[in-house]
Tab-separated table of C-alpha atoms in Angstrom:
chain	number	residue	atom	x	y	z
A	1	UNK	CA	24.432	-73.432	84.842
A	2	UNK	CA	27.340	-71.028	87.097
A	3	UNK	CA	28.021	-73.836	89.328
A	4	UNK	CA	28.992	-77.330	86.942
A	5	UNK	CA	31.194	-75.441	84.796
A	6	UNK	CA	32.774	-73.562	87.537
A	7	UNK	CA	33.760	-76.329	89.292
A	8	UNK	CA	35.828	-78.260	86.738
A	9	UNK	CA	37.479	-74.768	85.807
A	10	UNK	CA	38.372	-73.755	89.112
A	11	UNK	CA	40.306	-77.241	90.419
A	12	UNK	CA	41.566	-77.596	86.645
A	13	UNK	CA	43.156	-74.154	87.553
A	14	UNK	CA	44.573	-75.647	90.470
A	15	UNK	CA	46.348	-78.483	89.295
A	16	UNK	CA	47.556	-75.868	86.785
A	17	UNK	CA	48.970	-73.865	89.193
A	18	UNK	CA	50.387	-76.022	91.651
A	19	UNK	CA	49.645	-79.585	91.060
A	20	UNK	CA	47.828	-80.604	93.677
A	21	UNK	CA	49.459	-84.398	94.363
A	22	UNK	CA	48.604	-86.411	96.490
A	23	UNK	CA	50.582	-88.764	98.329
A	24	UNK	CA	48.733	-91.977	100.606
A	25	UNK	CA	51.578	-92.415	102.743
A	26	UNK	CA	49.487	-93.798	105.863
A	27	UNK	CA	45.908	-95.035	103.936
A	28	UNK	CA	44.255	-95.294	100.170
A	29	UNK	CA	41.434	-93.777	99.338
A	30	UNK	CA	38.183	-94.749	100.715
A	31	UNK	CA	34.564	-94.065	100.654
A	32	UNK	CA	34.205	-94.678	104.929
A	33	UNK	CA	33.454	-91.489	106.913
A	34	UNK	CA	36.768	-89.433	107.656
A	35	UNK	CA	37.673	-86.171	108.903
A	36	UNK	CA	41.094	-84.915	106.999
A	37	UNK	CA	43.004	-82.251	109.129
A	38	UNK	CA	45.372	-80.740	107.601
A	39	UNK	CA	47.394	-77.117	108.269
A	40	UNK	CA	46.120	-74.128	107.105
A	41	UNK	CA	48.266	-71.445	105.343
A	42	UNK	CA	46.586	-69.969	102.545
A	43	UNK	CA	43.197	-69.222	101.548
A	44	UNK	CA	43.736	-71.875	98.222
A	45	UNK	CA	44.222	-74.870	101.687
A	46	UNK	CA	40.132	-75.841	100.789
A	47	UNK	CA	40.522	-75.555	96.866
A	48	UNK	CA	44.280	-77.555	96.744
A	49	UNK	CA	42.487	-80.432	99.010
A	50	UNK	CA	39.548	-80.901	97.419
A	51	UNK	CA	41.494	-80.731	94.144
A	52	UNK	CA	43.907	-83.485	95.809
A	53	UNK	CA	40.827	-86.553	96.409
A	54	UNK	CA	39.648	-88.333	93.754
A	55	UNK	CA	36.946	-87.984	92.208
A	56	UNK	CA	34.094	-90.104	93.557
A	57	UNK	CA	35.379	-88.858	97.206
A	58	UNK	CA	35.371	-85.626	96.382
A	59	UNK	CA	31.421	-85.986	95.850
A	60	UNK	CA	30.973	-87.086	99.632
A	61	UNK	CA	33.867	-84.826	101.301
A	62	UNK	CA	32.990	-81.561	102.358
A	63	UNK	CA	35.381	-78.898	103.863
A	64	UNK	CA	34.659	-77.425	106.725
A	65	UNK	CA	34.518	-73.480	106.046
A	66	UNK	CA	34.242	-69.955	107.953
A	67	UNK	CA	31.052	-68.465	107.309
A	68	UNK	CA	32.672	-65.036	107.903
A	69	UNK	CA	34.703	-65.585	104.937
A	70	UNK	CA	33.144	-67.651	101.963
A	71	UNK	CA	29.450	-66.080	103.263
A	72	UNK	CA	31.191	-63.255	102.463
A	73	UNK	CA	29.453	-62.664	99.235
A	74	UNK	CA	26.728	-63.854	97.127
A	75	UNK	CA	29.508	-65.346	94.140
A	76	UNK	CA	31.936	-66.771	97.421
A	77	UNK	CA	29.611	-68.798	98.799
A	78	UNK	CA	27.879	-70.071	95.303
A	79	UNK	CA	32.467	-71.115	95.199
A	80	UNK	CA	31.624	-73.284	98.754
A	81	UNK	CA	28.771	-74.393	98.734
A	82	UNK	CA	28.332	-74.812	94.860
A	83	UNK	CA	31.497	-76.110	93.896
A	84	UNK	CA	32.924	-77.300	96.784
A	85	UNK	CA	30.380	-78.511	98.778
A	86	UNK	CA	31.810	-76.609	102.008
A	87	UNK	CA	29.861	-76.639	105.328
A	88	UNK	CA	29.380	-72.780	106.702
A	89	UNK	CA	30.543	-72.604	110.267
A	90	UNK	CA	29.593	-69.604	112.504
A	91	UNK	CA	33.559	-69.374	114.188
A	92	UNK	CA	32.450	-66.556	116.601
A	93	UNK	CA	31.453	-68.999	119.081
A	94	UNK	CA	27.773	-68.218	119.358
A	95	UNK	CA	26.558	-71.307	117.636
A	96	UNK	CA	28.877	-73.685	118.566
A	97	UNK	CA	26.336	-76.816	119.431
A	98	UNK	CA	24.707	-76.054	116.359
A	99	UNK	CA	28.552	-76.474	114.337
A	100	UNK	CA	28.916	-80.114	116.031
A	101	UNK	CA	25.130	-80.894	115.095
A	102	UNK	CA	26.216	-80.621	111.392
A	103	UNK	CA	29.462	-81.769	111.573
A	104	UNK	CA	28.274	-85.111	113.032
A	105	UNK	CA	24.932	-84.767	111.397
A	106	UNK	CA	27.672	-84.978	107.809
A	107	UNK	CA	29.938	-88.457	109.573
A	108	UNK	CA	26.669	-89.883	109.967
A	109	UNK	CA	24.812	-90.257	107.289
A	110	UNK	CA	28.797	-91.086	106.306
A	111	UNK	CA	30.461	-89.076	104.195
A	112	UNK	CA	33.968	-87.312	105.078
A	113	UNK	CA	34.663	-83.948	106.590
A	114	UNK	CA	38.195	-81.727	105.930
A	115	UNK	CA	39.297	-79.603	109.128
A	116	UNK	CA	41.767	-77.156	108.933
A	117	UNK	CA	42.466	-77.581	113.253
A	118	UNK	CA	44.707	-74.412	114.078
A	119	UNK	CA	41.460	-72.282	113.254
A	120	UNK	CA	43.441	-69.776	111.392
A	121	UNK	CA	46.496	-69.175	108.675
A	122	UNK	CA	49.928	-70.167	109.963
A	123	UNK	CA	53.460	-69.271	108.702
A	124	UNK	CA	55.068	-72.547	107.472
A	125	UNK	CA	54.790	-73.831	111.250
A	126	UNK	CA	51.997	-76.284	112.295
A	127	UNK	CA	50.019	-73.770	115.488
A	128	UNK	CA	48.481	-75.743	118.057
A	129	UNK	CA	45.015	-77.441	117.892
A	130	UNK	CA	41.898	-75.478	118.699
A	131	UNK	CA	39.465	-77.764	120.704
A	132	UNK	CA	37.274	-78.546	118.495
A	133	UNK	CA	38.491	-82.119	116.780
A	134	UNK	CA	38.971	-83.686	120.018
A	135	UNK	CA	34.702	-82.045	120.353
A	136	UNK	CA	33.652	-84.116	117.553
A	137	UNK	CA	36.226	-86.996	117.515
A	138	UNK	CA	34.460	-87.649	121.141
A	139	UNK	CA	31.065	-87.680	119.681
A	140	UNK	CA	31.943	-89.414	116.379
A	141	UNK	CA	34.629	-92.240	117.012
A	142	UNK	CA	33.918	-94.304	113.716
A	143	UNK	CA	35.157	-91.412	111.497
A	144	UNK	CA	38.719	-91.974	110.862
A	145	UNK	CA	41.118	-89.110	111.428
A	146	UNK	CA	43.449	-89.021	108.445
A	147	UNK	CA	45.766	-85.967	108.755
A	148	UNK	CA	46.713	-84.315	105.638
A	149	UNK	CA	50.498	-82.534	105.731
A	150	UNK	CA	50.128	-79.377	103.077
A	151	UNK	CA	53.770	-79.142	101.554
A	152	UNK	CA	53.806	-75.993	100.147
A	153	UNK	CA	51.436	-73.391	100.165
A	154	UNK	CA	52.667	-70.858	102.711
A	155	UNK	CA	55.098	-70.488	99.849
A	156	UNK	CA	52.782	-70.925	96.538
A	157	UNK	CA	49.941	-68.061	98.129
A	158	UNK	CA	52.167	-66.385	101.123
A	159	UNK	CA	50.325	-64.074	103.315
A	160	UNK	CA	50.314	-60.755	101.514
A	161	UNK	CA	50.082	-61.693	97.540
A	162	UNK	CA	46.849	-61.060	95.778
A	163	UNK	CA	48.650	-63.671	93.436
A	164	UNK	CA	49.457	-67.365	93.695
A	165	UNK	CA	53.340	-68.539	92.749
A	166	UNK	CA	53.164	-71.532	90.408
A	167	UNK	CA	55.360	-74.032	93.054
A	168	UNK	CA	53.793	-78.220	92.991
A	169	UNK	CA	52.503	-78.799	96.244
A	170	UNK	CA	51.232	-82.144	97.908
A	171	UNK	CA	49.764	-83.115	100.055
A	172	UNK	CA	50.749	-86.644	102.510
A	173	UNK	CA	47.793	-88.233	104.049
A	174	UNK	CA	48.748	-89.615	106.715
A	175	UNK	CA	47.839	-93.398	108.786
A	176	UNK	CA	44.355	-92.790	111.074
A	177	UNK	CA	44.933	-91.916	114.085
A	178	UNK	CA	43.362	-93.279	116.845
A	179	UNK	CA	40.799	-91.736	118.083
A	180	UNK	CA	40.842	-90.393	122.152
A	181	UNK	CA	40.760	-92.487	124.384
A	182	UNK	CA	39.710	-93.412	127.917
A	183	UNK	CA	41.060	-91.382	130.296
A	184	UNK	CA	43.307	-89.494	127.701
A	185	UNK	CA	42.187	-85.482	128.122
A	186	UNK	CA	41.721	-82.776	125.562
A	187	UNK	CA	45.210	-81.242	125.420
A	188	UNK	CA	47.035	-84.722	125.353
A	189	UNK	CA	44.932	-85.684	122.354
A	190	UNK	CA	44.956	-82.542	120.604
A	191	UNK	CA	48.660	-83.362	121.340
A	192	UNK	CA	48.882	-86.000	119.393
A	193	UNK	CA	46.740	-85.284	116.419
A	194	UNK	CA	49.267	-81.695	115.831
A	195	UNK	CA	52.558	-84.271	116.170
A	196	UNK	CA	50.545	-87.006	113.800
A	197	UNK	CA	50.498	-83.571	111.198
A	198	UNK	CA	54.146	-82.169	111.914
A	199	UNK	CA	55.378	-86.017	111.122
A	200	UNK	CA	53.968	-85.939	107.994
A	201	UNK	CA	55.695	-82.901	107.592
A	202	UNK	CA	59.122	-84.457	106.434
A	203	UNK	CA	58.794	-86.731	103.730
A	204	UNK	CA	58.037	-90.100	104.272
A	205	UNK	CA	60.891	-92.811	103.066
A	206	UNK	CA	57.971	-95.762	102.933
A	207	UNK	CA	56.844	-96.475	99.242
A	208	UNK	CA	53.122	-94.750	98.917
A	209	UNK	CA	50.368	-94.549	96.064
A	210	UNK	CA	50.683	-91.126	94.404
A	211	UNK	CA	47.420	-90.316	92.913
A	212	UNK	CA	47.822	-89.329	89.339
A	213	UNK	CA	46.487	-86.430	87.969
A	214	UNK	CA	43.576	-88.655	85.607
A	215	UNK	CA	43.084	-90.381	89.718
A	216	UNK	CA	42.523	-86.686	90.658
A	217	UNK	CA	40.517	-85.844	88.228
C-alpha cells in the first residue's frame, strides 16, 4: 500500500514547494514515444519533471536514473521505481550495451524517457552533453526529441543545501529536434541539441500552452 499512497503525496509536495509549472512552448502533450532531455541542476529534477507531466503521460514516461544513487538503498529504489517509473541504469560504463538496449526497448514499446544528457549536476549553466543522447537518437530515430529547460531549480535546492527553498519552478518544453541527419557526426548533433535546450532558458515571446495544476495531477 505504501507506493500507491506515496506517489501522489510526493508529487503533491513537489508542486506545493516549487510549483512544477509546465509551459508547452514548442509542442503539446502527446502520447507518442519521446525522449525528453533536460538540464540537470538538482536531485529534484526527476520529481519536478514527473510532476509537470499530465497524469496520462506520466504513467507512460520513465526517467533514466543513476543506479548508484537511486539504487543505493531500498527506500530510494522504491521511490525511483515504484513512484516515478524510473529506469535505473549503471553509469559506470561497464554495461553500456545493456543500458542502451533497455532505453531503446522503452521507446520501441511506444513509451517515453526523460534524460539528463549533461550526466551530472550543473550550477545553472548547461554543460556539454554526453554521448548517450546521440546513440539513442540513432538507435530509435522515430522517437521525438523534446528539449526541456528546468528554470530555477538550481536555486530551489543548490548543492550543499539539505532542504529546498520554496520558489516557483517552470519546465519549458520546446519544439521536437530533428534526429541526427546523414553525415551529421556526434559532436555536431550534441551541439545542436544543447543549443536547442539553451535557447529555452530565455522566456519565449510566443503564446504557450501552460498546463494547469489540475491537468498535471
